[in-house]
Short mmCIF file of C-alpha atoms in Angstrom, two decimals:
data_model
loop_
_atom_site.label_atom_id
_atom_site.label_comp_id
_atom_site.label_asym_id
_atom_site.label_seq_id
_atom_site.Cartn_x
_atom_site.Cartn_y
_atom_site.Cartn_z
CA MET A 1 -88.11 153.08 -31.00
CA ASN A 2 -88.47 156.81 -30.46
CA GLN A 3 -88.17 159.16 -33.38
CA GLU A 4 -85.11 160.67 -31.69
CA ASP A 5 -83.39 157.25 -31.75
CA ILE A 6 -83.35 157.10 -35.55
CA ASP A 7 -79.84 157.77 -36.89
CA PHE A 8 -80.07 160.48 -39.55
CA SER A 9 -77.52 158.69 -41.76
CA ASP A 10 -79.67 155.54 -41.60
CA PHE A 11 -82.66 157.60 -42.71
CA ILE A 12 -80.68 159.07 -45.62
CA ALA A 13 -79.38 155.63 -46.64
CA SER A 14 -82.89 154.20 -46.60
CA SER A 15 -84.13 157.09 -48.74
CA ILE A 16 -81.28 156.64 -51.22
CA HIS A 17 -82.08 152.95 -51.46
CA ASP A 18 -85.68 153.80 -52.41
CA MET A 19 -84.53 156.39 -54.94
CA LYS A 20 -82.15 153.87 -56.51
CA ASN A 21 -84.93 151.33 -56.95
CA SER A 22 -87.22 153.91 -58.56
CA LEU A 23 -84.43 155.07 -60.83
CA ASN A 24 -83.75 151.49 -61.94
CA ILE A 25 -87.40 151.15 -62.97
CA GLN A 26 -87.16 154.37 -64.99
CA ILE A 27 -83.94 153.24 -66.67
CA GLY A 28 -85.60 149.97 -67.65
CA PHE A 29 -88.53 151.88 -69.11
CA LEU A 30 -86.23 154.22 -71.07
CA GLU A 31 -84.21 151.31 -72.48
CA GLU A 32 -87.43 149.62 -73.55
CA LEU A 33 -88.58 152.87 -75.18
CA MET A 34 -85.26 153.16 -77.00
CA GLY A 35 -85.67 149.69 -78.40
CA GLU A 36 -89.16 150.54 -79.69
CA CYS A 37 -87.98 153.84 -81.21
CA ARG A 38 -85.03 152.35 -83.05
CA ASN A 39 -85.51 152.75 -86.82
CA LYS A 40 -88.62 154.90 -86.20
CA VAL A 41 -87.09 158.26 -85.22
CA ASP A 42 -84.07 160.20 -86.45
CA GLY A 43 -80.59 159.69 -85.08
CA SER A 44 -80.58 163.01 -83.22
CA MET A 45 -83.61 162.06 -81.15
CA LEU A 46 -82.17 158.63 -80.43
CA GLY A 47 -78.91 160.28 -79.40
CA GLN A 48 -80.77 162.51 -76.94
CA LEU A 49 -82.58 159.50 -75.52
CA GLY A 50 -79.27 157.64 -75.24
CA HIS A 51 -77.74 160.56 -73.35
CA THR A 52 -80.74 160.65 -71.00
CA ILE A 53 -80.23 156.96 -70.23
CA TYR A 54 -76.51 157.58 -69.70
CA GLU A 55 -77.24 160.36 -67.19
CA ALA A 56 -79.79 158.17 -65.38
CA ASN A 57 -77.25 155.33 -65.22
CA ARG A 58 -74.60 157.72 -63.92
CA MET A 59 -76.95 158.90 -61.19
CA ASN A 60 -77.72 155.29 -60.31
CA VAL A 61 -73.97 154.55 -60.03
CA ASN A 62 -73.56 157.57 -57.74
CA LEU A 63 -76.37 156.35 -55.47
CA ILE A 64 -74.80 152.89 -55.29
CA GLN A 65 -71.44 154.45 -54.42
CA ILE A 66 -73.00 156.49 -51.61
CA LEU A 67 -74.76 153.41 -50.24
CA SER A 68 -71.55 151.39 -50.42
CA LEU A 69 -69.61 154.13 -48.61
CA TYR A 70 -72.33 154.25 -45.96
CA LYS A 71 -72.01 150.50 -45.40
CA LEU A 72 -68.22 150.69 -45.37
CA GLY A 73 -68.41 153.50 -42.82
CA LYS A 74 -70.74 151.43 -40.64
CA SER A 75 -68.53 148.33 -41.11
CA ILE A 76 -71.54 146.39 -42.40
CA TYR A 77 -70.42 145.96 -46.03
CA PRO A 78 -70.05 142.19 -46.75
CA MET A 79 -66.54 142.35 -48.21
CA ASP A 80 -66.00 139.28 -50.39
CA ILE A 81 -62.44 138.83 -51.65
CA ALA A 82 -62.52 135.86 -54.02
CA GLU A 83 -60.67 134.64 -57.10
CA GLN A 84 -62.13 136.18 -60.25
CA SER A 85 -61.62 135.84 -63.98
CA VAL A 86 -60.39 139.35 -64.78
CA LYS A 87 -61.33 139.07 -68.46
CA GLU A 88 -64.87 138.03 -67.51
CA VAL A 89 -65.26 141.01 -65.18
CA LEU A 90 -64.01 143.45 -67.82
CA ASP A 91 -66.29 141.98 -70.49
CA GLU A 92 -69.27 142.24 -68.14
CA VAL A 93 -68.57 145.89 -67.34
CA VAL A 94 -68.24 146.79 -71.02
CA LEU A 95 -71.40 144.87 -71.91
CA GLN A 96 -73.39 146.81 -69.29
CA ASN A 97 -72.49 150.06 -71.05
CA GLN A 98 -72.31 148.85 -74.65
CA SER A 99 -75.65 150.21 -75.89
CA ILE A 100 -75.06 153.70 -74.49
CA MET A 101 -71.54 153.81 -75.91
CA GLY A 102 -72.89 152.70 -79.27
CA PHE A 103 -75.36 155.57 -79.49
CA LYS A 104 -72.50 158.03 -79.08
CA GLY A 105 -70.41 156.19 -81.65
CA ILE A 106 -67.82 155.11 -79.07
CA THR A 107 -65.84 151.93 -79.65
CA VAL A 108 -64.83 150.09 -76.47
CA SER A 109 -62.17 147.38 -76.63
CA VAL A 110 -60.94 144.98 -73.94
CA ALA A 111 -57.35 143.77 -73.68
CA CYS A 112 -56.75 141.02 -71.11
CA ASP A 113 -55.43 137.46 -71.19
CA GLU A 114 -58.12 134.79 -70.87
CA ASP A 115 -56.12 133.04 -68.12
CA CYS A 116 -55.72 136.16 -65.96
CA TYR A 117 -57.21 135.48 -62.52
CA TRP A 118 -56.96 137.65 -59.40
CA TYR A 119 -58.44 138.01 -55.92
CA PHE A 120 -60.73 141.00 -55.28
CA ASP A 121 -64.28 142.00 -54.30
CA ARG A 122 -66.11 141.69 -57.62
CA ASP A 123 -68.97 144.10 -56.88
CA LEU A 124 -66.73 146.87 -55.57
CA VAL A 125 -64.20 146.61 -58.38
CA THR A 126 -67.03 146.49 -60.93
CA GLY A 127 -68.34 149.72 -59.40
CA VAL A 128 -64.93 151.35 -59.81
CA LEU A 129 -64.64 150.30 -63.45
CA VAL A 130 -68.19 151.44 -64.28
CA ASN A 131 -67.37 154.82 -62.76
CA ALA A 132 -64.19 155.02 -64.85
CA LEU A 133 -66.13 154.16 -68.01
CA ASN A 134 -68.69 156.86 -67.21
CA ASN A 135 -65.90 159.42 -66.96
CA ALA A 136 -64.28 158.21 -70.18
CA TYR A 137 -67.67 158.45 -71.93
CA ASN A 138 -67.70 162.18 -71.24
CA TYR A 139 -64.16 162.91 -72.38
CA THR A 140 -63.34 160.47 -75.18
CA THR A 141 -63.51 161.40 -78.83
CA ASP A 142 -64.62 157.96 -79.97
CA LYS A 143 -62.42 155.26 -78.44
CA ILE A 144 -62.05 153.66 -75.00
CA ARG A 145 -59.71 150.81 -74.11
CA VAL A 146 -60.10 148.71 -70.97
CA VAL A 147 -56.94 146.76 -70.26
CA ALA A 148 -55.69 144.57 -67.41
CA GLN A 149 -52.33 142.93 -66.85
CA VAL A 150 -50.14 141.70 -64.03
CA ARG A 151 -47.17 143.97 -63.51
CA ASP A 152 -44.55 143.66 -60.75
CA GLY A 153 -46.75 141.29 -58.79
CA MET A 154 -49.79 143.62 -58.90
CA LEU A 155 -52.91 143.59 -61.07
CA GLU A 156 -53.12 146.80 -63.07
CA MET A 157 -56.52 147.71 -64.54
CA ARG A 158 -56.68 150.72 -66.85
CA VAL A 159 -59.45 152.63 -68.61
CA GLU A 160 -57.90 154.72 -71.38
CA ASP A 161 -59.57 157.13 -73.82
CA ASN A 162 -58.57 159.26 -76.79
CA GLY A 163 -59.84 162.56 -75.41
CA ARG A 164 -57.90 165.62 -74.30
CA GLY A 165 -56.67 163.97 -71.13
CA TYR A 166 -56.91 165.09 -67.50
CA PRO A 167 -56.14 168.76 -66.81
CA LYS A 168 -52.79 169.51 -65.22
CA SER A 169 -54.44 170.78 -62.04
CA LEU A 170 -56.19 167.44 -61.50
CA LEU A 171 -53.04 165.43 -62.24
CA GLN A 172 -51.22 167.38 -59.53
CA GLU A 173 -53.89 166.64 -56.94
CA ASN A 174 -54.07 163.53 -54.80
CA VAL A 175 -57.13 161.86 -56.34
CA ALA A 176 -57.35 159.51 -53.37
CA SER A 177 -58.24 162.33 -51.01
CA ASN A 178 -61.70 163.77 -50.52
CA LYS A 179 -61.49 167.30 -51.89
CA GLY A 180 -65.10 168.20 -51.22
CA VAL A 181 -67.30 169.80 -53.85
CA SER A 182 -66.63 172.31 -56.60
CA PHE A 183 -69.61 174.56 -57.27
CA SER A 184 -67.94 175.95 -60.40
CA SER A 185 -67.53 172.58 -62.11
CA GLY A 186 -70.30 170.69 -60.36
CA SER A 187 -67.82 167.99 -59.32
CA THR A 188 -68.25 166.29 -55.94
CA GLY A 189 -65.21 164.04 -56.23
CA LEU A 190 -67.46 161.13 -55.25
CA GLY A 191 -66.22 158.76 -57.95
CA PHE A 192 -62.54 159.23 -57.16
CA TYR A 193 -63.19 159.02 -53.41
CA PHE A 194 -65.21 155.81 -53.76
CA SER A 195 -62.59 154.28 -56.06
CA SER A 196 -59.72 155.15 -53.75
CA ARG A 197 -61.57 153.64 -50.77
CA VAL A 198 -62.14 150.42 -52.70
CA ALA A 199 -58.49 150.30 -53.78
CA GLY A 200 -57.30 150.84 -50.21
CA MET A 201 -59.47 148.01 -48.87
CA HIS A 202 -57.58 145.48 -50.99
CA LYS A 203 -54.45 144.41 -49.09
CA ASN A 204 -52.16 141.44 -49.46
CA GLY A 205 -48.64 140.57 -48.36
CA GLY A 206 -47.96 144.04 -46.96
CA LYS A 207 -49.13 145.71 -50.19
CA GLN A 208 -52.23 147.85 -50.68
CA GLY A 209 -54.34 148.78 -53.69
CA ALA A 210 -54.00 152.24 -55.18
CA LEU A 211 -55.74 154.61 -57.58
CA SER A 212 -54.00 157.00 -59.93
CA ILE A 213 -54.67 159.00 -63.08
CA GLU A 214 -52.33 159.98 -65.89
CA ASN A 215 -52.33 161.03 -69.52
CA GLY A 216 -50.97 158.88 -72.32
CA GLY A 217 -51.69 155.18 -72.73
CA ALA A 218 -52.42 153.60 -76.09
CA TYR A 219 -54.63 156.51 -77.25
CA GLY A 220 -52.79 159.46 -75.70
CA GLY A 221 -55.79 160.61 -73.64
CA GLY A 222 -56.84 160.21 -70.01
CA CYS A 223 -55.90 157.01 -68.15
CA PHE A 224 -57.68 155.84 -65.00
CA VAL A 225 -55.48 153.26 -63.26
CA LEU A 226 -56.56 150.87 -60.49
CA THR A 227 -53.78 148.71 -59.03
CA LEU A 228 -54.58 145.74 -56.77
CA PRO A 229 -52.18 143.57 -54.73
#
């Protein structure tokens, strides 16, 4: 193959894949270091280490989202819609982030019936929920609630926090659209764009998944809402 035949997006995707693997190794090292430092250093230092791990995890999630979008764009993502225990998925997502939440003093609760089952791509939906938890981590005061229930024939999954809520300007925007980047805030809109793509790929009986945000919920803060048919 000539050098000119290499698709630039393929080259970028390959590079991101390598970066993701290296980052995973670093995250593992940092988590091991945190375990060794527990009860040996003051809380402030542990908090800083916890925040470093959070940022590394957030970067890892972003890289996975970019890779997933690349595969979706190339139509090579192995979409796997299968019946899932919703409670099990929510518990797994919370468990993945439990230690980081704990270091910031954040309590995360799950509200979902044990017998709630639904059809969706587990990896993609897990990615959406992890992204929502990462956002809630930044804006909550100290509580996050992950809740799922069937409403009007659709599965509604919500991540609610007790922070200040989404700004009015963001609530008025269409979060499903790709708004580009904001150099003032540093936001790329990647998380919302990825989540909206995942929602839209879930279709059933003439209905389609959707993503929305609102303020209120059980804690009166921001609410990230994923609805699946």
